[in-house]
mmCIF file of C-alpha atoms in Angstrom:
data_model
loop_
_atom_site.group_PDB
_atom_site.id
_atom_site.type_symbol
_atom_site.label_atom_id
_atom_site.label_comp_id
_atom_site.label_asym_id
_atom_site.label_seq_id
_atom_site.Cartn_x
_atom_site.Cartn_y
_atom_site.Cartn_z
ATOM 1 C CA UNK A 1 -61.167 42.447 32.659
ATOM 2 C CA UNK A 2 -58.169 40.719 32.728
ATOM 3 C CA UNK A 3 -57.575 37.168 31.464
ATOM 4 C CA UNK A 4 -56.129 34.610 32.280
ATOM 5 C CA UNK A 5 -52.576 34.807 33.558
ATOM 6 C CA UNK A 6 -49.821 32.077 33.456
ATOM 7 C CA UNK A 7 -45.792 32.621 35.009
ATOM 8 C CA UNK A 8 -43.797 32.081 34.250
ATOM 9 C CA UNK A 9 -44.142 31.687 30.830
ATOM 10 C CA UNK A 10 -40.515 30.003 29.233
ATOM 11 C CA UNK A 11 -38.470 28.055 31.757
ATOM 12 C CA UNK A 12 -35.852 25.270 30.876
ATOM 13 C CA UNK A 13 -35.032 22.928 34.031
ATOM 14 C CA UNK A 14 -32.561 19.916 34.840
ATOM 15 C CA UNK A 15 -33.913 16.526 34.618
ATOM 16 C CA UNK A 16 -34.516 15.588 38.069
ATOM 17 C CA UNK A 17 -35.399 19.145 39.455
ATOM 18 C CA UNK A 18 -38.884 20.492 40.133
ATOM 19 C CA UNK A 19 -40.896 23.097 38.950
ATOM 20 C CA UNK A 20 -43.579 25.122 40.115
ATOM 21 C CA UNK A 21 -46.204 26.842 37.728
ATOM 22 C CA UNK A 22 -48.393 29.183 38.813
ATOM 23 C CA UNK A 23 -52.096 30.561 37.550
ATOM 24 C CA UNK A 24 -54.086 33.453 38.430
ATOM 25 C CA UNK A 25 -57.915 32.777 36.796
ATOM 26 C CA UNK A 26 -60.095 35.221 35.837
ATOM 27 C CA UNK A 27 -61.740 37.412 38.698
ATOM 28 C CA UNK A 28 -64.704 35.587 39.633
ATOM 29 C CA UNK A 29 -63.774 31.892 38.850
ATOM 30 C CA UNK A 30 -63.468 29.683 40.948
ATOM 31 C CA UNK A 31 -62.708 26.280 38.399
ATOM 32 C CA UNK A 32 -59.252 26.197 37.397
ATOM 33 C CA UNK A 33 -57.728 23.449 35.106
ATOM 34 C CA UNK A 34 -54.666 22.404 33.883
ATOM 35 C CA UNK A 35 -53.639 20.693 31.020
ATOM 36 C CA UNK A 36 -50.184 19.798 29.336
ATOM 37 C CA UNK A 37 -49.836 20.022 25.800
ATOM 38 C CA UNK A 38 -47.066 17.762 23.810
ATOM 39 C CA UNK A 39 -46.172 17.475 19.780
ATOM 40 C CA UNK A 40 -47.126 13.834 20.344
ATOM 41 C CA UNK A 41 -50.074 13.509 23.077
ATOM 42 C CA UNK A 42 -51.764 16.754 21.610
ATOM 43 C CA UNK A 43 -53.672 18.762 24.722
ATOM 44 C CA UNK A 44 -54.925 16.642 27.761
ATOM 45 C CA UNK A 45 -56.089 17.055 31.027
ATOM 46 C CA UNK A 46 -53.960 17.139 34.014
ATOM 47 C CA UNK A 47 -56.663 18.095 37.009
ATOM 48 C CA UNK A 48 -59.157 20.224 38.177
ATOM 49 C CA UNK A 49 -59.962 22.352 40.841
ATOM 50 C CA UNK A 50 -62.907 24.078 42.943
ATOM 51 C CA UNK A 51 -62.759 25.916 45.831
ATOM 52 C CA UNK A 52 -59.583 24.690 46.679
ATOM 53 C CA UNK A 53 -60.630 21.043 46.323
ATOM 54 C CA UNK A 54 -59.042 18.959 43.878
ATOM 55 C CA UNK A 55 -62.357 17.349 41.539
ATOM 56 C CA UNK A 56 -61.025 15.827 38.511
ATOM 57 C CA UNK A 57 -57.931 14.301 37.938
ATOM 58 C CA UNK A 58 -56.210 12.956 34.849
ATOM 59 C CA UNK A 59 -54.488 10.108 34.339
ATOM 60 C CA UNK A 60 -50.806 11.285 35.000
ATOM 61 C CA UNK A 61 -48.307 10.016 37.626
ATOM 62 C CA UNK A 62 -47.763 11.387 40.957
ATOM 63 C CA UNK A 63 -44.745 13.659 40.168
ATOM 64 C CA UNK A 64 -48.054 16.108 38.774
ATOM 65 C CA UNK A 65 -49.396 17.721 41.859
ATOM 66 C CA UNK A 66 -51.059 20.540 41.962
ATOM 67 C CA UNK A 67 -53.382 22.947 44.633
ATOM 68 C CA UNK A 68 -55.630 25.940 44.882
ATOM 69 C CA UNK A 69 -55.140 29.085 47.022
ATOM 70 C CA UNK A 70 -58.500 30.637 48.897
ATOM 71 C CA UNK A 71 -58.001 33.164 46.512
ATOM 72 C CA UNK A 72 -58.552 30.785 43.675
ATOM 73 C CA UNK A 73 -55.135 31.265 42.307
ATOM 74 C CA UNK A 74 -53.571 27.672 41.047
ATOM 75 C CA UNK A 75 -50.419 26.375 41.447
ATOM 76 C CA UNK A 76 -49.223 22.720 39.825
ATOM 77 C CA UNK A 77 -46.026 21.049 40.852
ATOM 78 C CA UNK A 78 -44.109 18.692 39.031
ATOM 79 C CA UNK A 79 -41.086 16.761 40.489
ATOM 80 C CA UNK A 80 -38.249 14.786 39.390
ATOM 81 C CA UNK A 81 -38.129 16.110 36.179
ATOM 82 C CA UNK A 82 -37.854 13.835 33.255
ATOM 83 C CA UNK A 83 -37.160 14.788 29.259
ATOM 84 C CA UNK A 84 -40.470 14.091 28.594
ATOM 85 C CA UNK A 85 -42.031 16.600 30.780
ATOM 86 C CA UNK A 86 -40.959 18.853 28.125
ATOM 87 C CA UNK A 87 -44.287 20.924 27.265
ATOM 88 C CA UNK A 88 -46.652 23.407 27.143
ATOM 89 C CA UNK A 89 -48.516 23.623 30.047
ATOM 90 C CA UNK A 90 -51.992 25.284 30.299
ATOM 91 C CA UNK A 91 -54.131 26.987 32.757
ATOM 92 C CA UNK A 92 -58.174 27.529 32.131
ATOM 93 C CA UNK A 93 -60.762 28.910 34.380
ATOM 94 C CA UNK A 94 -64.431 29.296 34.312
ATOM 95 C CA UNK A 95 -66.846 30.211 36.990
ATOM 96 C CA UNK A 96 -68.210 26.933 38.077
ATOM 97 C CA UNK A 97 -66.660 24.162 35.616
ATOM 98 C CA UNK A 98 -70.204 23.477 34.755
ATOM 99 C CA UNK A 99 -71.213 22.579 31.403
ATOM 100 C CA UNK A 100 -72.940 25.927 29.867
ATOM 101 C CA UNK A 101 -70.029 27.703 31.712
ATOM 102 C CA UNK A 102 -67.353 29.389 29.061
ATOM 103 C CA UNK A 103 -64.020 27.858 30.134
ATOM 104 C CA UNK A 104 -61.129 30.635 29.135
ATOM 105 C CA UNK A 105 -57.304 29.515 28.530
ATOM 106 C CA UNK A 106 -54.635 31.125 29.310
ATOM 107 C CA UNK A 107 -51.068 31.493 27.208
ATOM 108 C CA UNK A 108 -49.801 28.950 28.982
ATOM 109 C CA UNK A 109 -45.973 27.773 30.351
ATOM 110 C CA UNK A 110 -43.350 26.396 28.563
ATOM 111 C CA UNK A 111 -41.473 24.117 30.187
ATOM 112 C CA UNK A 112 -37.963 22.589 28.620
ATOM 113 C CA UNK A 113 -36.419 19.850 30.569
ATOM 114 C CA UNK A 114 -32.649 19.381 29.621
ATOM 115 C CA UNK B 1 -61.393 9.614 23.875
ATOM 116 C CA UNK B 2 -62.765 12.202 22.432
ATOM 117 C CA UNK B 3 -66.497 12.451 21.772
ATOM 118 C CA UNK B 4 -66.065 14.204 18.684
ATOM 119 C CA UNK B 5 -65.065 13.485 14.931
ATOM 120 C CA UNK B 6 -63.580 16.306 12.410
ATOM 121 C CA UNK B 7 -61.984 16.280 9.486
ATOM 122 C CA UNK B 8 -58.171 16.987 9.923
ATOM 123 C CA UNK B 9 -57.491 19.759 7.651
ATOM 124 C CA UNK B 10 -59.490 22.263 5.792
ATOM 125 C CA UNK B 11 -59.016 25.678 2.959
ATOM 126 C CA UNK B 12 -60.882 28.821 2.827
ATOM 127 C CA UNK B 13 -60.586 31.658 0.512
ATOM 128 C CA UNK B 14 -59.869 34.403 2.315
ATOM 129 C CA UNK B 15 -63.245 37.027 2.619
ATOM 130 C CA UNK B 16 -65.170 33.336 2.289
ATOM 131 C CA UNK B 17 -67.562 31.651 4.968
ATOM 132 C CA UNK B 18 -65.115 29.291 6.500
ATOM 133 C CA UNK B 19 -67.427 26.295 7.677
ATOM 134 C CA UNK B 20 -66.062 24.130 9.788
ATOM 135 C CA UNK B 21 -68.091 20.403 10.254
ATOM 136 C CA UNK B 22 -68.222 17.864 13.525
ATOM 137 C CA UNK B 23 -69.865 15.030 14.400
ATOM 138 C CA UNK B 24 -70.777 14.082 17.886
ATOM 139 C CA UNK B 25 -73.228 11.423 17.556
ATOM 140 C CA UNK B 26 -73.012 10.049 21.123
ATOM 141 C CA UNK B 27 -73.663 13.351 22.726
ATOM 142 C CA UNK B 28 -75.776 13.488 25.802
ATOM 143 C CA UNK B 29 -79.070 15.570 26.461
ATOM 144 C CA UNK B 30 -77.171 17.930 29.075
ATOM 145 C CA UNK B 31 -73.508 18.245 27.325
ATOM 146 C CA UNK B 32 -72.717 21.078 25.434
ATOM 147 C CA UNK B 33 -70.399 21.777 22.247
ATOM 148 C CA UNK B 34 -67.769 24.109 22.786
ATOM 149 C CA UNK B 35 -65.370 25.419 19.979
ATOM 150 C CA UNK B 36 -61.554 26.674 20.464
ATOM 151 C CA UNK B 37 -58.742 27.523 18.129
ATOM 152 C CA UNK B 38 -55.101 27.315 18.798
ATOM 153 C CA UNK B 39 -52.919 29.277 16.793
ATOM 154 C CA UNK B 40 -49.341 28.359 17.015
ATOM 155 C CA UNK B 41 -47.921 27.961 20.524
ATOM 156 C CA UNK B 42 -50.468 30.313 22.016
ATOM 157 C CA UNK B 43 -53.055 28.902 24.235
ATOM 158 C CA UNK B 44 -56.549 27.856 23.385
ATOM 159 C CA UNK B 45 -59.263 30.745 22.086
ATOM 160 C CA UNK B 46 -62.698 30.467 23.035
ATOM 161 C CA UNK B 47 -64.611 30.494 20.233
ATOM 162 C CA UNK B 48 -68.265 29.943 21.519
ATOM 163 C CA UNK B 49 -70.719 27.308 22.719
ATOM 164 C CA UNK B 50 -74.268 26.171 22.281
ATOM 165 C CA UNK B 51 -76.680 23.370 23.840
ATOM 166 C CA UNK B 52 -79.152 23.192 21.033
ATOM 167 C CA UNK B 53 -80.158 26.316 19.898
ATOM 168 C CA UNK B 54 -77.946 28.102 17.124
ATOM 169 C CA UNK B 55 -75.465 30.009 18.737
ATOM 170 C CA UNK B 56 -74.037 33.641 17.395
ATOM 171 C CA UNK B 57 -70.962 36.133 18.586
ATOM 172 C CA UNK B 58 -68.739 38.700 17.557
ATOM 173 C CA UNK B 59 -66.588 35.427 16.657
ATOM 174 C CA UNK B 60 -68.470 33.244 14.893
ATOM 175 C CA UNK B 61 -72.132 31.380 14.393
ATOM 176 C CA UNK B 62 -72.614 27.516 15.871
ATOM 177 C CA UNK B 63 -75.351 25.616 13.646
ATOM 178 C CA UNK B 64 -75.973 22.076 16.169
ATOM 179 C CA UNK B 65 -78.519 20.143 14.121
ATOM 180 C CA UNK B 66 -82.134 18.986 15.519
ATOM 181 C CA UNK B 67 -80.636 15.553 16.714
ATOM 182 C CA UNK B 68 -77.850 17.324 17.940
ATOM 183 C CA UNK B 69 -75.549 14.835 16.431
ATOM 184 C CA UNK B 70 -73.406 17.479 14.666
ATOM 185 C CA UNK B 71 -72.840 20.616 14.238
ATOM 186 C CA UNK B 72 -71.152 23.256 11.988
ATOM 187 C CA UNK B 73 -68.906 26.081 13.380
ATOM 188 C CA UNK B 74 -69.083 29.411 10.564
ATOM 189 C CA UNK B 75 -66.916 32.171 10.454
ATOM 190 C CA UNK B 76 -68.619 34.232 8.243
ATOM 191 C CA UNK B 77 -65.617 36.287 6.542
ATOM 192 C CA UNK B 78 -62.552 34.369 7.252
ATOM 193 C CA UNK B 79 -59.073 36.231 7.373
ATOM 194 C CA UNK B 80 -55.547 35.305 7.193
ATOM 195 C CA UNK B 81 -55.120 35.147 10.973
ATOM 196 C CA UNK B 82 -58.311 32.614 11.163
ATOM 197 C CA UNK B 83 -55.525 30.101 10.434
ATOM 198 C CA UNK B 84 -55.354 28.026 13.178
ATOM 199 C CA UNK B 85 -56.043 24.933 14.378
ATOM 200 C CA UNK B 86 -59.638 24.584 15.593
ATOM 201 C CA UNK B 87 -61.388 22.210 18.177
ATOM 202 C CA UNK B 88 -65.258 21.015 18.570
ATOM 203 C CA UNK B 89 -65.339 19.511 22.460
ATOM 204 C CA UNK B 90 -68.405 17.954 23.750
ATOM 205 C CA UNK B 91 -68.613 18.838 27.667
ATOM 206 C CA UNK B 92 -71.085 18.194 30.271
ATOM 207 C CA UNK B 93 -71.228 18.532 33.843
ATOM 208 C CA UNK B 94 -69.802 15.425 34.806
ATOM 209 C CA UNK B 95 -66.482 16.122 33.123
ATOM 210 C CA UNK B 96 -66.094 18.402 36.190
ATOM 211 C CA UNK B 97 -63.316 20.735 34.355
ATOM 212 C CA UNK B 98 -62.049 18.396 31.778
ATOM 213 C CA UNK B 99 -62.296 19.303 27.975
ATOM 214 C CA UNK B 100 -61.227 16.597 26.143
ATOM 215 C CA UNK B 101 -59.275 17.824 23.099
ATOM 216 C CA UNK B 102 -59.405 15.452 19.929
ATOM 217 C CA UNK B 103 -56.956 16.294 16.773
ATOM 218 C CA UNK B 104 -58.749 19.479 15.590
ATOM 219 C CA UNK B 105 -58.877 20.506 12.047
ATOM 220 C CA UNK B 106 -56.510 22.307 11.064
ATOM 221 C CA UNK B 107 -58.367 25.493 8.572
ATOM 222 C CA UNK B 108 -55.779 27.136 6.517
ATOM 223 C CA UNK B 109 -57.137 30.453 4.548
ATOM 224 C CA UNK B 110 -55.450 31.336 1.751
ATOM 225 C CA UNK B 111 -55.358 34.906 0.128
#
């Protein structure tokens, strides 16, 4: 079955524009996550989502929103770009988000802020 | 922080057992260890995950010790493109989605 699936998957924006990253999970899950992943901060957690409530949440500013279709497809938004928003940014899904539950990544987004 | 200590970089022969150590000392009765590699600029690879019982896949074997304190993740014949950079998590229910990623070791097999 399919994985994962991240678009789009290189994008360079303007410092001070937004972007808008979309995830489609694996059939069947309903957890998605996102996580941005920087040379410096390594991988960490941006939020999570079930059933198109928002659960966790990492410790990030506002600009990082994000939101979950009925169809448990996951969008995150980030506004008012800065340089530093420069990353990889990574979608996972699992069933449940429970512990026991395996928790697959996808290839993620790369996002270049100029 | 993460819950989990490794040791940042590792070699394995390639056609060797590449065993891969972590400590989680503070690990709690109903959190599991997970294992992921990330090879360059691609996302995350599940690797496999265990509670306490020795774990074993297509992948790779997970050895979690009695006390559960640490565990060992074993490819069995490691390849060139096991190079990567590889993660032990400790996750439990009331990290509701959130794997918290530490520095990984980095295993490099040589030919």
């Amino acid at each position: 079955k399919a994985g994962v699936t991240q678009t789009p998957r290189y994008l360079i924006k303007t410092r001070g524009q937004q972007v808008t990253l979309s995830c489609s999970p694996i059939s069947g899950h309903r957890s998605v996550s996102w996580y941005q992943q920087t040379p410096g901060q390594g991988l960490q957690f941006l939020f999570e989502y079930f059933s198109e409530t928002q659960r966790n949440k990492g410790n990030f500013p506002g600009r990082f929103s994000g939101r979950q279709f009925s169809n448990s497809r996951s969008e995150m938004n980030v506004s008012t770009l800065e340089l530093g928003d420069s990353a990889l940014y990574l979608c996972a899904s699992s069933q449940e988000g429970t512990s026991g539950n395996t928790i697959y990544f996808g290839e993620g987004s790369w996002l270049t802020v100029v | 922080d993460a819950k989990t200590t490794q040791p940042p970089s590792m070699d394995c022969a390639e056609g060797r057992a590449a065993n891969l150590p972590c400590n989680h000392s503070t690990i709690s009765g109903n959190e599991y260890v997970y294992w992921y590699r990330q090879i360059h600029s691609q996302g995350p690879q599940y690797i496999i995950h265990g509670l306490k019982n020795n774990e074993t896949n297509e992948m790779a074997s997970l050895i979690i010790t009695e006390d559960r304190k640490s565990s060992t993740l074993i490819l069995p014949h490691a390849t060139l493109r096991d190079t990567a950079v590889y993660y032990c998590i400790v996750y439990g229910s009331s990290n509701t989605g959130k794997l918290i990623f530490g520095q990984g070791t980095t295993l490099q097999v040589k030919p």
